């Protein structure tokens, strides 16, 4: 049994998830969760299959608020969104939001998904980065850094998302000092925003990676800078709602974290012990 008993990064059939919101809440209650935060992909004006359709945003809010009432006293349900850098939606109406970068914007106005088909990312690297994966990673980190500094989210989602397709394409040497420096330099200024750095197990559930985002060297630096972390499953399918939480908690302990932060039952954000 893991200690986290919550996930603030959960998708449903309102966006690209497989599980309807009521079924996800039922699974969370069955696992003894203290809280559950829904975080559908915020509306955007491209790649419509991926996000909440703009004309269903109010329905999304209403359904999550109804679930909050239904589970009151048992498990606290929060209304959040995962807001992509290129989203047109405002996070103002939500209990919390995650900032994420899932796309590169090409000069022709189209977007290339970063964690979509490997061949699309490879084409972007060939066409716009001179074939250099490190240059692509630098572009990605700079976009995420600027987005977090501007939007000031509660949570920084999957900080090193480029690792997903790198596991297939091998565009970047993730052990190289140059890559590590690029990632650390982008992460360092985000500490001052007091955002939570997400330990995201979603790629483990989807069998794309064997370890969470972000890599241990980033989590280690974040702790040295006094940063706080939140363990999330980025769940798209209820059967993986707490997937690999034990491993994530063990990793955090091994890096010297004594506690993490989660959505609380009473308070919005609460610390819980990892020891
Ligand atoms: Zn995401
Ligand atoms: Zn997500």
Short mmCIF file of C-alpha atoms and ligand atoms in Angstrom, two decimals:
data_model
loop_
_atom_site.label_atom_id
_atom_site.label_comp_id
_atom_site.label_asym_id
_atom_site.label_seq_id
_atom_site.Cartn_x
_atom_site.Cartn_y
_atom_site.Cartn_z
CA UNK A 1 0.00 0.00 0.00
CA UNK A 2 1.52 3.29 -1.03
CA UNK A 3 1.50 6.35 1.21
CA UNK A 4 0.41 8.95 -1.32
CA UNK A 5 -3.34 8.08 -1.46
CA UNK A 6 -4.09 10.82 -3.96
CA UNK A 7 -3.41 11.92 -7.50
CA UNK A 8 -3.72 15.49 -8.73
CA UNK A 9 -3.09 14.52 -12.35
CA UNK A 10 -6.03 12.52 -13.70
CA UNK A 11 -7.66 12.47 -17.15
CA UNK A 12 -11.12 11.22 -18.08
CA UNK A 13 -13.32 10.83 -21.14
CA UNK A 14 -13.73 14.64 -21.10
CA UNK A 15 -10.32 14.70 -22.83
CA UNK A 16 -8.11 11.79 -23.92
CA UNK A 17 -8.71 9.51 -20.93
CA UNK A 18 -10.42 6.10 -21.13
CA UNK A 19 -12.36 6.23 -17.84
CA UNK A 20 -15.42 8.43 -17.14
CA UNK A 21 -15.00 10.75 -14.15
CA UNK A 22 -17.55 8.96 -11.88
CA UNK A 23 -15.75 5.63 -12.39
CA UNK A 24 -12.39 7.24 -11.65
CA UNK A 25 -13.77 8.66 -8.38
CA UNK A 26 -15.16 5.24 -7.47
CA UNK A 27 -11.75 3.63 -8.05
CA UNK A 28 -10.05 6.31 -5.92
CA UNK A 29 -12.50 5.76 -3.06
CA UNK A 30 -11.93 2.01 -3.32
CA UNK A 31 -8.17 2.56 -2.96
CA UNK A 32 -8.79 4.61 0.20
CA UNK A 33 -7.62 7.87 -1.36
CA UNK A 34 -7.93 10.97 0.84
CA UNK A 35 -8.40 13.13 -2.26
CA UNK A 36 -8.58 13.09 -6.05
CA UNK A 37 -7.81 15.95 -8.40
CA UNK A 38 -9.22 15.90 -11.93
CA UNK A 39 -6.97 17.61 -14.46
CA UNK A 40 -8.33 17.25 -17.98
CA UNK A 41 -6.32 18.82 -20.77
CA UNK A 42 -7.48 22.44 -20.98
CA UNK A 43 -9.26 23.56 -24.15
CA UNK A 44 -7.01 24.47 -27.07
CA UNK A 45 -7.76 25.45 -30.66
CA UNK A 46 -5.82 22.63 -32.34
CA UNK A 47 -5.50 18.83 -31.80
CA UNK A 48 -9.15 18.73 -30.58
CA UNK A 49 -9.25 15.01 -29.78
CA UNK A 50 -6.76 15.56 -27.00
CA UNK A 51 -8.40 18.23 -24.84
CA UNK A 52 -11.78 19.18 -23.34
CA UNK A 53 -13.88 20.51 -26.25
CA UNK A 54 -14.32 24.22 -25.49
CA UNK A 55 -18.12 23.82 -25.56
CA UNK A 56 -17.92 21.11 -22.86
CA UNK A 57 -15.77 23.00 -20.36
CA UNK A 58 -18.78 24.06 -18.27
CA UNK A 59 -20.11 20.49 -18.28
CA UNK A 60 -16.71 19.29 -17.07
CA UNK A 61 -16.73 21.77 -14.19
CA UNK A 62 -20.32 20.85 -13.27
CA UNK A 63 -19.67 17.11 -13.26
CA UNK A 64 -16.54 17.36 -11.11
CA UNK A 65 -18.31 19.70 -8.67
CA UNK A 66 -21.22 17.23 -8.44
CA UNK A 67 -18.75 14.42 -7.66
CA UNK A 68 -17.18 16.62 -4.98
CA UNK A 69 -20.57 16.83 -3.27
CA UNK A 70 -21.23 13.13 -3.70
CA UNK A 71 -18.00 12.14 -1.93
CA UNK A 72 -18.00 14.88 0.69
CA UNK A 73 -16.73 13.69 4.07
CA UNK A 74 -15.20 10.58 2.54
CA UNK A 75 -12.68 11.84 -0.01
CA UNK A 76 -12.13 15.40 -1.21
CA UNK A 77 -12.45 15.96 -4.94
CA UNK A 78 -10.76 18.92 -6.61
CA UNK A 79 -11.41 20.56 -9.95
CA UNK A 80 -8.18 21.15 -11.84
CA UNK A 81 -6.82 21.33 -15.36
CA UNK A 82 -3.57 20.48 -17.08
CA UNK A 83 -2.89 23.62 -19.06
CA UNK A 84 -0.63 23.30 -22.07
CA UNK A 85 1.54 26.26 -23.02
CA UNK A 86 -0.52 26.64 -26.21
CA UNK A 87 -3.93 26.34 -24.54
CA UNK A 88 -6.38 29.19 -25.01
CA UNK A 89 -8.10 28.55 -21.65
CA UNK A 90 -7.84 30.48 -18.41
CA UNK A 91 -7.07 28.49 -15.26
CA UNK A 92 -8.79 31.12 -13.09
CA UNK A 93 -11.95 29.13 -12.40
CA UNK A 94 -10.16 26.01 -11.15
CA UNK A 95 -8.99 24.86 -7.72
CA UNK A 96 -5.51 24.38 -9.14
CA UNK A 97 -3.70 23.79 -12.43
CA UNK A 98 -0.64 22.09 -13.84
CA UNK A 99 1.56 23.75 -16.45
CA UNK A 100 2.87 21.56 -19.23
CA UNK A 101 4.47 21.79 -22.67
CA UNK A 102 3.33 19.06 -25.09
CA UNK A 103 4.09 20.71 -28.45
CA UNK A 104 6.56 22.63 -30.54
CA UNK A 105 5.14 25.42 -32.67
CA UNK A 106 6.48 25.25 -36.22
CA UNK A 107 7.05 28.32 -38.40
CA UNK A 108 4.06 27.27 -40.56
CA UNK A 109 1.74 27.63 -37.54
CA UNK A 110 1.25 23.89 -36.98
CA UNK A 111 2.20 22.07 -33.79
CA UNK A 112 4.38 18.97 -33.35
CA UNK A 113 3.50 16.78 -30.35
CA UNK A 114 6.52 16.12 -28.12
CA UNK A 115 5.14 12.94 -26.55
CA UNK A 116 3.15 11.74 -29.57
CA UNK A 117 4.44 9.62 -32.44
CA UNK A 118 8.26 9.32 -32.37
CA UNK A 119 8.47 9.97 -36.12
CA UNK A 120 6.80 13.37 -35.70
CA UNK A 121 9.36 14.47 -33.14
CA UNK A 122 12.17 13.10 -35.32
CA UNK A 123 10.90 15.20 -38.26
CA UNK A 124 10.82 18.31 -36.07
CA UNK A 125 14.42 17.69 -34.96
CA UNK A 126 15.53 17.14 -38.55
CA UNK A 127 13.70 20.16 -39.95
CA UNK A 128 14.06 22.73 -37.17
CA UNK A 129 16.97 21.67 -34.93
CA UNK A 130 19.55 20.71 -37.55
CA UNK A 131 19.15 17.08 -36.46
CA UNK A 132 20.44 17.95 -32.99
CA UNK A 133 18.42 16.39 -30.16
CA UNK A 134 20.11 18.54 -27.54
CA UNK A 135 18.94 21.67 -29.33
CA UNK A 136 15.39 20.27 -29.30
CA UNK A 137 15.64 19.58 -25.56
CA UNK A 138 16.92 23.11 -24.94
CA UNK A 139 13.95 24.54 -26.85
CA UNK A 140 11.56 22.39 -24.81
CA UNK A 141 13.06 23.31 -21.45
CA UNK A 142 13.11 27.02 -22.32
CA UNK A 143 9.40 26.92 -23.25
CA UNK A 144 8.43 25.13 -20.05
CA UNK A 145 10.60 27.42 -17.93
CA UNK A 146 9.05 30.55 -19.45
CA UNK A 147 5.53 29.16 -19.17
CA UNK A 148 5.93 28.36 -15.45
CA UNK A 149 7.50 31.74 -14.72
CA UNK A 150 4.63 33.48 -16.50
CA UNK A 151 1.63 31.34 -15.46
CA UNK A 152 2.76 30.47 -11.92
CA UNK A 153 1.01 27.08 -11.78
CA UNK A 154 0.54 25.04 -8.62
CA UNK A 155 2.27 22.04 -10.24
CA UNK A 156 4.98 21.64 -12.91
CA UNK A 157 3.89 18.64 -15.00
CA UNK A 158 6.33 15.96 -16.29
CA UNK A 159 9.33 18.29 -16.32
CA UNK A 160 11.53 16.17 -18.63
CA UNK A 161 8.83 14.89 -21.01
CA UNK A 162 11.39 14.70 -23.84
CA UNK A 163 12.64 11.48 -22.22
CA UNK A 164 9.55 9.62 -23.45
CA UNK A 165 10.39 9.63 -27.16
CA UNK A 166 14.09 9.74 -26.45
CA UNK A 167 13.73 6.18 -25.16
CA UNK A 168 12.85 5.22 -28.76
CA UNK A 169 14.76 7.79 -30.82
CA UNK A 170 17.96 8.16 -28.75
CA UNK A 171 18.31 11.77 -29.84
CA UNK A 172 19.84 12.93 -26.56
CA UNK A 173 22.50 11.47 -24.28
CA UNK A 174 20.64 11.95 -21.00
CA UNK A 175 23.84 11.33 -19.03
CA UNK A 176 25.81 14.04 -20.81
CA UNK A 177 26.83 17.14 -18.83
CA UNK A 178 25.40 19.36 -21.59
CA UNK A 179 21.92 17.83 -21.35
CA UNK A 180 21.96 17.85 -17.56
CA UNK A 181 23.08 21.47 -17.52
CA UNK A 182 20.25 22.46 -19.89
CA UNK A 183 17.65 20.73 -17.67
CA UNK A 184 19.08 22.09 -14.41
CA UNK A 185 19.39 25.64 -15.76
CA UNK A 186 15.69 25.58 -16.75
CA UNK A 187 14.57 24.09 -13.44
CA UNK A 188 16.58 26.35 -11.13
CA UNK A 189 14.56 29.59 -11.60
CA UNK A 190 11.27 27.70 -11.11
CA UNK A 191 12.06 27.09 -7.45
CA UNK A 192 11.18 30.72 -6.65
CA UNK A 193 7.61 30.27 -7.93
CA UNK A 194 6.95 27.75 -5.11
CA UNK A 195 5.31 25.41 -7.62
CA UNK A 196 5.31 21.72 -6.74
CA UNK A 197 7.54 19.59 -8.94
CA UNK A 198 5.54 16.59 -10.08
CA UNK A 199 6.89 13.05 -9.77
CA UNK A 200 4.86 11.59 -12.62
CA UNK A 201 4.47 7.81 -13.02
CA UNK A 202 2.27 7.97 -16.15
CA UNK A 203 4.91 6.74 -18.59
CA UNK A 204 5.49 3.67 -16.38
CA UNK A 205 1.77 2.80 -16.57
CA UNK A 206 1.93 3.17 -20.35
CA UNK A 207 5.17 1.12 -20.48
CA UNK A 208 7.13 3.91 -22.16
CA UNK A 209 9.65 4.44 -19.35
CA UNK A 210 10.78 2.43 -16.33
CA UNK A 211 11.24 5.43 -14.02
CA UNK A 212 9.09 8.51 -13.30
CA UNK A 213 9.54 12.01 -14.66
CA UNK A 214 11.74 13.80 -13.77
CA UNK A 215 15.10 12.02 -13.65
CA UNK A 216 16.71 11.54 -10.21
CA UNK A 217 19.41 14.19 -10.76
CA UNK A 218 16.67 16.81 -11.13
CA UNK A 219 14.78 15.62 -8.06
CA UNK A 220 18.01 15.67 -6.10
CA UNK A 221 18.80 19.24 -7.10
CA UNK A 222 15.22 20.32 -6.38
CA UNK A 223 15.50 18.97 -2.83
CA UNK A 224 18.82 20.75 -2.31
CA UNK A 225 17.12 23.99 -3.37
CA UNK A 226 14.35 23.39 -0.80
CA UNK A 227 11.67 22.48 -3.37
CA UNK A 228 8.56 20.39 -2.67
CA UNK A 229 7.29 17.45 -4.75
CA UNK A 230 3.92 15.85 -5.49
CA UNK A 231 3.48 12.22 -6.63
CA UNK A 232 0.99 11.94 -9.51
CA UNK A 233 -0.08 9.13 -11.83
CA UNK A 234 -1.12 11.21 -14.90
CA UNK A 235 -3.84 8.58 -15.06
CA UNK A 236 -5.77 7.97 -18.28
CA UNK A 237 -7.21 4.60 -17.21
CA UNK A 238 -8.59 3.88 -13.72
CA UNK A 239 -6.71 0.61 -13.38
CA UNK A 240 -3.45 2.63 -13.22
CA UNK A 241 -4.63 5.27 -10.74
CA UNK A 242 -1.83 4.56 -8.25
CA UNK A 243 0.55 2.84 -10.66
CA UNK A 244 4.18 2.76 -9.44
CA UNK A 245 3.49 5.02 -6.45
CA UNK A 246 5.52 2.64 -4.24
CA UNK A 247 8.52 2.98 -6.57
CA UNK A 248 8.16 6.77 -6.73
CA UNK A 249 8.03 7.01 -2.94
CA UNK A 250 11.06 4.73 -2.61
CA UNK A 251 12.96 6.84 -5.13
CA UNK A 252 12.14 10.02 -3.20
CA UNK A 253 13.29 8.45 0.08
CA UNK A 254 16.54 7.35 -1.55
CA UNK A 255 17.12 10.96 -2.63
CA UNK A 256 16.60 12.28 0.89
CA UNK A 257 12.97 13.40 0.75
CA UNK A 258 11.23 12.87 4.11
CA UNK A 259 7.85 14.12 2.91
CA UNK A 260 5.87 15.01 -0.18
CA UNK A 261 2.80 17.18 -0.76
CA UNK A 262 -0.65 16.03 -1.89
CA UNK A 263 -4.14 17.43 -2.25
CA UNK A 264 -5.47 17.14 1.29
CA UNK A 265 -8.77 15.97 2.66
CA UNK A 266 -9.28 19.21 4.63
CA UNK A 267 -6.57 21.59 3.44
CA UNK A 268 -5.94 22.00 -0.28
CA UNK A 269 -2.25 21.14 0.01
CA UNK A 270 -0.89 18.97 2.80
CA UNK A 271 2.44 17.37 3.57
CA UNK A 272 2.59 13.67 4.39
CA UNK A 273 5.50 11.61 5.60
CA UNK A 274 7.37 9.29 3.24
CA UNK A 275 9.16 7.57 6.14
ZN1 LIG B 1 0.75 16.09 -19.93
ZN1 LIG B 2 -1.66 14.60 -18.17
#
